């Protein structure tokens, strides 16, 4: 892993972030802690979580944040990591119910601070948007939190290009800080947007790609390996087995299969693995991308760390895309 400056911030982060969505909930606590220890031991420092992670388990508790808070406190690591979390997600159990009022944003942030056992967040994301709410109200709230020292920088997740542009214009017109990054689904596959939207998520589309190319705002990319699509699609039961439902429903289509063929060709030509190629694709973008990996096993994390050392040339990126822009 390499250290880079995140966009225009002063945050010095490793260029592979640890996603913790499954830790302490879908992954048992012993394995989760081993993954955290491994990431730090390998030199990583950029940890990504959210107030909603783990609330799908019985009890509706933010299990990821709670585990990370205990881990940071036990090992005295708070000043050694760049801690990113997200709040203001849609109301759990009430799909589409937005939560971006000043009171709701503040509530989630203070809950995250308590869970993470810290008095500030390095990078605080709004997990979703509410396009019916005036963007100025949201930006004023985020700047209040920054002035109070509760967040060093703030960012958005799953916002449209149009709303990010609107937020930029408001911040510039009123002398306020704007978003420092955008967390969104981004990988080599062409996502099936209907499936992504059904899951209350967002993926890079033409407008969002052009927005980042123009503004040079960094992307922190979740589902950065397309849920393993570029190796799993070869499995005999890929099209029928429930265990492959996520990569199949989100990424199986003609465009992605064309790219899978090109991944195989590039693998033969260069000797790189599928993982090296898919992560290398993100590093080869015309703006900064920090892949987020969400391992369920320690070995998966080690494989991603090793793969992150590789880079693709512009020519190799263009070969994978076959004439498309992204």
GROMACS .gro file of C-alpha atoms in nm:
model
  326
    1UNK     CA    1   0.000   0.000   0.000
    2UNK     CA    2   0.114   0.352  -0.076
    3UNK     CA    3   0.043   0.670   0.115
    4UNK     CA    4  -0.135   0.946  -0.074
    5UNK     CA    5  -0.297   1.275   0.011
    6UNK     CA    6  -0.673   1.245  -0.020
    7UNK     CA    7  -0.781   1.507  -0.274
    8UNK     CA    8  -0.740   1.861  -0.142
    9UNK     CA    9  -0.749   1.757   0.223
   10UNK     CA   10  -0.457   1.723   0.463
   11UNK     CA   11  -0.547   1.357   0.520
   12UNK     CA   12  -0.260   1.119   0.440
   13UNK     CA   13  -0.415   0.782   0.369
   14UNK     CA   14  -0.310   0.445   0.234
   15UNK     CA   15  -0.443   0.393  -0.118
   16UNK     CA   16  -0.642   0.086  -0.014
   17UNK     CA   17  -0.913   0.145   0.245
   18UNK     CA   18  -1.054  -0.121   0.476
   19UNK     CA   19  -1.430  -0.155   0.445
   20UNK     CA   20  -1.592  -0.292   0.760
   21UNK     CA   21  -1.952  -0.340   0.656
   22UNK     CA   22  -1.951  -0.713   0.729
   23UNK     CA   23  -1.727  -0.706   1.035
   24UNK     CA   24  -1.880  -0.796   1.374
   25UNK     CA   25  -2.209  -0.889   1.209
   26UNK     CA   26  -2.178  -1.117   0.905
   27UNK     CA   27  -1.821  -1.199   1.007
   28UNK     CA   28  -1.762  -1.325   1.361
   29UNK     CA   29  -1.580  -1.100   1.607
   30UNK     CA   30  -1.260  -1.309   1.629
   31UNK     CA   31  -1.214  -1.305   1.251
   32UNK     CA   32  -1.314  -0.937   1.235
   33UNK     CA   33  -1.047  -0.839   1.487
   34UNK     CA   34  -0.787  -1.049   1.304
   35UNK     CA   35  -0.871  -0.863   0.981
   36UNK     CA   36  -0.835  -0.527   1.156
   37UNK     CA   37  -0.502  -0.632   1.310
   38UNK     CA   38  -0.378  -0.755   0.973
   39UNK     CA   39  -0.469  -0.431   0.796
   40UNK     CA   40  -0.283  -0.217   1.049
   41UNK     CA   41   0.005  -0.465   1.060
   42UNK     CA   42   0.044  -0.440   0.682
   43UNK     CA   43   0.068  -0.061   0.706
   44UNK     CA   44  -0.293   0.041   0.631
   45UNK     CA   45  -0.449   0.342   0.799
   46UNK     CA   46  -0.778   0.427   0.620
   47UNK     CA   47  -1.078   0.264   0.789
   48UNK     CA   48  -1.428   0.298   0.647
   49UNK     CA   49  -1.744   0.222   0.846
   50UNK     CA   50  -2.099   0.352   0.889
   51UNK     CA   51  -2.357   0.398   1.162
   52UNK     CA   52  -2.588   0.158   0.980
   53UNK     CA   53  -2.337  -0.130   0.949
   54UNK     CA   54  -2.451  -0.421   1.163
   55UNK     CA   55  -2.800  -0.287   1.228
   56UNK     CA   56  -2.935  -0.567   1.006
   57UNK     CA   57  -2.860  -0.810   1.290
   58UNK     CA   58  -3.118  -0.859   1.569
   59UNK     CA   59  -3.103  -0.567   1.811
   60UNK     CA   60  -3.050  -0.289   1.553
   61UNK     CA   61  -2.703  -0.207   1.686
   62UNK     CA   62  -2.416  -0.036   1.497
   63UNK     CA   63  -2.196  -0.341   1.545
   64UNK     CA   64  -1.915  -0.232   1.312
   65UNK     CA   65  -1.863   0.106   1.479
   66UNK     CA   66  -1.888  -0.047   1.825
   67UNK     CA   67  -1.621  -0.308   1.751
   68UNK     CA   68  -1.390  -0.053   1.589
   69UNK     CA   69  -1.428   0.181   1.886
   70UNK     CA   70  -1.327  -0.091   2.132
   71UNK     CA   71  -1.040  -0.202   1.908
   72UNK     CA   72  -0.904   0.153   1.866
   73UNK     CA   73  -0.927   0.219   2.238
   74UNK     CA   74  -0.765  -0.111   2.340
   75UNK     CA   75  -0.469  -0.065   2.104
   76UNK     CA   76  -0.442   0.316   2.149
   77UNK     CA   77  -0.460   0.363   1.772
   78UNK     CA   78  -0.695   0.658   1.729
   79UNK     CA   79  -0.421   0.900   1.624
   80UNK     CA   80  -0.266   0.638   1.392
   81UNK     CA   81  -0.568   0.594   1.162
   82UNK     CA   82  -0.782   0.804   0.933
   83UNK     CA   83  -1.132   0.720   1.046
   84UNK     CA   84  -1.423   0.755   0.806
   85UNK     CA   85  -1.784   0.685   0.893
   86UNK     CA   86  -2.123   0.759   0.744
   87UNK     CA   87  -2.456   0.879   0.882
   88UNK     CA   88  -2.798   1.000   0.771
   89UNK     CA   89  -2.881   0.675   0.590
   90UNK     CA   90  -3.240   0.607   0.496
   91UNK     CA   91  -3.449   0.491   0.790
   92UNK     CA   92  -3.393   0.119   0.850
   93UNK     CA   93  -3.714  -0.067   0.780
   94UNK     CA   94  -3.875   0.229   0.606
   95UNK     CA   95  -3.732   0.222   0.256
   96UNK     CA   96  -3.716   0.564   0.099
   97UNK     CA   97  -3.765   0.753   0.428
   98UNK     CA   98  -3.496   1.021   0.416
   99UNK     CA   99  -3.305   1.146   0.721
  100UNK     CA  100  -3.105   1.457   0.634
  101UNK     CA  101  -3.250   1.716   0.867
  102UNK     CA  102  -3.005   1.905   1.087
  103UNK     CA  103  -3.128   1.712   1.390
  104UNK     CA  104  -3.095   1.371   1.223
  105UNK     CA  105  -2.746   1.439   1.091
  106UNK     CA  106  -2.634   1.557   1.434
  107UNK     CA  107  -2.798   1.261   1.606
  108UNK     CA  108  -2.615   1.010   1.387
  109UNK     CA  109  -2.281   1.185   1.419
  110UNK     CA  110  -2.299   1.197   1.800
  111UNK     CA  111  -2.399   0.832   1.809
  112UNK     CA  112  -2.099   0.744   1.589
  113UNK     CA  113  -1.864   0.945   1.810
  114UNK     CA  114  -1.989   0.751   2.112
  115UNK     CA  115  -1.960   0.413   1.937
  116UNK     CA  116  -1.612   0.485   1.802
  117UNK     CA  117  -1.492   0.625   2.136
  118UNK     CA  118  -1.356   0.942   1.980
  119UNK     CA  119  -1.435   1.313   1.986
  120UNK     CA  120  -1.386   1.373   1.612
  121UNK     CA  121  -1.424   1.199   1.276
  122UNK     CA  122  -1.159   1.252   1.010
  123UNK     CA  123  -1.396   1.208   0.715
  124UNK     CA  124  -1.773   1.209   0.772
  125UNK     CA  125  -2.001   1.102   0.488
  126UNK     CA  126  -2.367   1.164   0.435
  127UNK     CA  127  -2.464   0.807   0.347
  128UNK     CA  128  -2.748   0.909   0.115
  129UNK     CA  129  -2.915   1.218  -0.026
  130UNK     CA  130  -3.261   1.367   0.000
  131UNK     CA  131  -3.316   1.549  -0.330
  132UNK     CA  132  -3.632   1.711  -0.190
  133UNK     CA  133  -3.434   1.896   0.078
  134UNK     CA  134  -3.260   2.225  -0.001
  135UNK     CA  135  -2.893   2.150  -0.046
  136UNK     CA  136  -2.800   2.475   0.129
  137UNK     CA  137  -2.953   2.354   0.453
  138UNK     CA  138  -2.742   2.038   0.436
  139UNK     CA  139  -2.420   2.226   0.359
  140UNK     CA  140  -2.481   2.471   0.643
  141UNK     CA  141  -2.525   2.179   0.884
  142UNK     CA  142  -2.205   2.010   0.769
  143UNK     CA  143  -2.008   2.332   0.803
  144UNK     CA  144  -2.140   2.377   1.156
  145UNK     CA  145  -2.006   2.035   1.248
  146UNK     CA  146  -1.670   2.117   1.091
  147UNK     CA  147  -1.645   2.451   1.278
  148UNK     CA  148  -1.724   2.272   1.604
  149UNK     CA  149  -1.435   2.033   1.544
  150UNK     CA  150  -1.656   1.724   1.536
  151UNK     CA  151  -1.550   1.642   1.178
  152UNK     CA  152  -1.226   1.737   1.005
  153UNK     CA  153  -1.372   1.694   0.656
  154UNK     CA  154  -1.708   1.585   0.521
  155UNK     CA  155  -1.814   1.404   0.207
  156UNK     CA  156  -2.110   1.247   0.032
  157UNK     CA  157  -2.209   0.897  -0.067
  158UNK     CA  158  -2.462   0.786  -0.327
  159UNK     CA  159  -2.535   1.140  -0.450
  160UNK     CA  160  -2.610   1.227  -0.812
  161UNK     CA  161  -2.377   1.447  -1.018
  162UNK     CA  162  -2.647   1.714  -1.033
  163UNK     CA  163  -2.681   1.732  -0.655
  164UNK     CA  164  -2.304   1.739  -0.603
  165UNK     CA  165  -2.283   2.027  -0.849
  166UNK     CA  166  -2.562   2.207  -0.664
  167UNK     CA  167  -2.377   2.158  -0.335
  168UNK     CA  168  -2.054   2.289  -0.492
  169UNK     CA  169  -2.229   2.602  -0.618
  170UNK     CA  170  -2.386   2.673  -0.279
  171UNK     CA  171  -2.058   2.625  -0.091
  172UNK     CA  172  -1.869   2.852  -0.334
  173UNK     CA  173  -2.134   3.123  -0.322
  174UNK     CA  174  -2.144   3.129   0.058
  175UNK     CA  175  -1.774   3.083   0.135
  176UNK     CA  176  -1.828   2.739   0.287
  177UNK     CA  177  -1.634   2.414   0.277
  178UNK     CA  178  -1.763   2.162   0.028
  179UNK     CA  179  -1.751   1.787  -0.004
  180UNK     CA  180  -1.400   1.638   0.006
  181UNK     CA  181  -1.481   1.304  -0.155
  182UNK     CA  182  -1.757   1.088  -0.295
  183UNK     CA  183  -1.810   0.726  -0.186
  184UNK     CA  184  -1.988   0.531  -0.457
  185UNK     CA  185  -1.993   0.188  -0.623
  186UNK     CA  186  -1.717   0.181  -0.884
  187UNK     CA  187  -1.542  -0.113  -1.042
  188UNK     CA  188  -1.451  -0.257  -1.382
  189UNK     CA  189  -1.794  -0.416  -1.433
  190UNK     CA  190  -2.088  -0.234  -1.591
  191UNK     CA  191  -2.345  -0.239  -1.313
  192UNK     CA  192  -2.711  -0.318  -1.367
  193UNK     CA  193  -2.840   0.017  -1.244
  194UNK     CA  194  -3.189  -0.108  -1.160
  195UNK     CA  195  -3.045  -0.363  -0.914
  196UNK     CA  196  -2.815  -0.098  -0.764
  197UNK     CA  197  -3.100   0.150  -0.713
  198UNK     CA  198  -3.322  -0.121  -0.567
  199UNK     CA  199  -3.053  -0.172  -0.302
  200UNK     CA  200  -3.059   0.205  -0.224
  201UNK     CA  201  -2.708   0.245  -0.362
  202UNK     CA  202  -2.553   0.433  -0.653
  203UNK     CA  203  -2.291   0.350  -0.912
  204UNK     CA  204  -2.072   0.561  -1.137
  205UNK     CA  205  -2.258   0.659  -1.454
  206UNK     CA  206  -2.162   0.891  -1.738
  207UNK     CA  207  -2.263   1.209  -1.554
  208UNK     CA  208  -2.082   1.111  -1.235
  209UNK     CA  209  -1.768   1.005  -1.424
  210UNK     CA  210  -1.758   1.338  -1.607
  211UNK     CA  211  -1.822   1.528  -1.283
  212UNK     CA  212  -1.518   1.369  -1.118
  213UNK     CA  213  -1.304   1.417  -1.425
  214UNK     CA  214  -1.391   1.787  -1.431
  215UNK     CA  215  -1.365   1.857  -1.056
  216UNK     CA  216  -1.087   1.607  -0.974
  217UNK     CA  217  -1.277   1.522  -0.657
  218UNK     CA  218  -1.166   1.178  -0.534
  219UNK     CA  219  -1.384   0.871  -0.529
  220UNK     CA  220  -1.366   0.616  -0.250
  221UNK     CA  221  -1.496   0.310  -0.432
  222UNK     CA  222  -1.710   0.049  -0.262
  223UNK     CA  223  -1.771  -0.294  -0.421
  224UNK     CA  224  -1.438  -0.219  -0.585
  225UNK     CA  225  -1.382  -0.579  -0.699
  226UNK     CA  226  -1.736  -0.626  -0.836
  227UNK     CA  227  -1.802  -0.886  -0.566
  228UNK     CA  228  -1.545  -1.114  -0.729
  229UNK     CA  229  -1.733  -1.126  -1.059
  230UNK     CA  230  -1.425  -1.156  -1.279
  231UNK     CA  231  -1.328  -1.490  -1.127
  232UNK     CA  232  -1.666  -1.622  -1.011
  233UNK     CA  233  -1.844  -1.601  -1.346
  234UNK     CA  234  -1.652  -1.910  -1.458
  235UNK     CA  235  -1.810  -2.128  -1.189
  236UNK     CA  236  -2.042  -2.393  -1.335
  237UNK     CA  237  -2.333  -2.292  -1.112
  238UNK     CA  238  -2.275  -1.916  -1.135
  239UNK     CA  239  -2.610  -1.857  -1.309
  240UNK     CA  240  -2.812  -2.071  -1.070
  241UNK     CA  241  -2.654  -2.078  -0.725
  242UNK     CA  242  -2.786  -1.847  -0.455
  243UNK     CA  243  -2.433  -1.787  -0.328
  244UNK     CA  244  -2.353  -1.597  -0.649
  245UNK     CA  245  -2.674  -1.394  -0.653
  246UNK     CA  246  -2.507  -1.062  -0.569
  247UNK     CA  247  -2.242  -1.053  -0.845
  248UNK     CA  248  -2.489  -1.209  -1.089
  249UNK     CA  249  -2.777  -0.968  -1.024
  250UNK     CA  250  -2.561  -0.659  -1.003
  251UNK     CA  251  -2.306  -0.717  -1.279
  252UNK     CA  252  -2.398  -0.994  -1.522
  253UNK     CA  253  -2.471  -0.838  -1.862
  254UNK     CA  254  -2.324  -0.827  -2.211
  255UNK     CA  255  -2.096  -0.531  -2.144
  256UNK     CA  256  -1.945  -0.686  -1.832
  257UNK     CA  257  -1.889  -1.017  -2.010
  258UNK     CA  258  -1.700  -0.837  -2.286
  259UNK     CA  259  -1.478  -0.686  -2.018
  260UNK     CA  260  -1.433  -1.024  -1.852
  261UNK     CA  261  -1.298  -1.159  -2.181
  262UNK     CA  262  -1.052  -0.870  -2.199
  263UNK     CA  263  -0.944  -0.932  -1.839
  264UNK     CA  264  -0.863  -1.290  -1.939
  265UNK     CA  265  -0.666  -1.169  -2.241
  266UNK     CA  266  -0.470  -0.914  -2.036
  267UNK     CA  267  -0.399  -1.179  -1.773
  268UNK     CA  268  -0.245  -1.403  -2.040
  269UNK     CA  269  -0.043  -1.117  -2.190
  270UNK     CA  270   0.094  -0.978  -1.860
  271UNK     CA  271   0.076  -1.256  -1.602
  272UNK     CA  272  -0.128  -1.037  -1.369
  273UNK     CA  273  -0.416  -1.183  -1.169
  274UNK     CA  274  -0.779  -1.079  -1.210
  275UNK     CA  275  -0.754  -0.899  -0.876
  276UNK     CA  276  -0.446  -0.704  -0.983
  277UNK     CA  277  -0.617  -0.605  -1.307
  278UNK     CA  278  -0.947  -0.497  -1.149
  279UNK     CA  279  -0.781  -0.291  -0.876
  280UNK     CA  280  -0.530  -0.154  -1.126
  281UNK     CA  281  -0.820  -0.035  -1.340
  282UNK     CA  282  -0.939   0.190  -1.055
  283UNK     CA  283  -0.592   0.334  -0.997
  284UNK     CA  284  -0.568   0.415  -1.369
  285UNK     CA  285  -0.862   0.659  -1.370
  286UNK     CA  286  -0.814   1.024  -1.473
  287UNK     CA  287  -0.894   1.129  -1.113
  288UNK     CA  288  -0.802   0.988  -0.772
  289UNK     CA  289  -0.974   0.664  -0.671
  290UNK     CA  290  -0.920   0.488  -0.339
  291UNK     CA  291  -1.060   0.133  -0.356
  292UNK     CA  292  -1.239   0.010  -0.046
  293UNK     CA  293  -1.208  -0.364   0.013
  294UNK     CA  294  -1.442  -0.552   0.246
  295UNK     CA  295  -1.279  -0.888   0.325
  296UNK     CA  296  -1.454  -1.165   0.515
  297UNK     CA  297  -1.126  -1.350   0.574
  298UNK     CA  298  -0.773  -1.239   0.661
  299UNK     CA  299  -0.632  -1.412   0.352
  300UNK     CA  300  -0.872  -1.215   0.128
  301UNK     CA  301  -0.732  -0.893   0.273
  302UNK     CA  302  -0.372  -1.004   0.219
  303UNK     CA  303  -0.450  -1.090  -0.142
  304UNK     CA  304  -0.602  -0.745  -0.199
  305UNK     CA  305  -0.304  -0.571  -0.039
  306UNK     CA  306  -0.062  -0.762  -0.262
  307UNK     CA  307  -0.274  -0.690  -0.569
  308UNK     CA  308  -0.293  -0.319  -0.488
  309UNK     CA  309   0.078  -0.280  -0.559
  310UNK     CA  310   0.022  -0.320  -0.933
  311UNK     CA  311  -0.075  -0.046  -1.176
  312UNK     CA  312  -0.215  -0.042  -1.530
  313UNK     CA  313  -0.099   0.183  -1.810
  314UNK     CA  314  -0.347   0.407  -1.989
  315UNK     CA  315  -0.323   0.173  -2.287
  316UNK     CA  316  -0.416  -0.127  -2.071
  317UNK     CA  317  -0.710   0.061  -1.921
  318UNK     CA  318  -0.833   0.153  -2.268
  319UNK     CA  319  -0.794  -0.207  -2.379
  320UNK     CA  320  -1.018  -0.325  -2.095
  321UNK     CA  321  -1.282  -0.067  -2.180
  322UNK     CA  322  -1.289  -0.152  -2.550
  323UNK     CA  323  -1.360   0.205  -2.658
  324UNK     CA  324  -1.590   0.304  -2.370
  325UNK     CA  325  -1.510   0.593  -2.138
  326UNK     CA  326  -1.548   0.405  -1.809
   0.00000   0.00000   0.00000
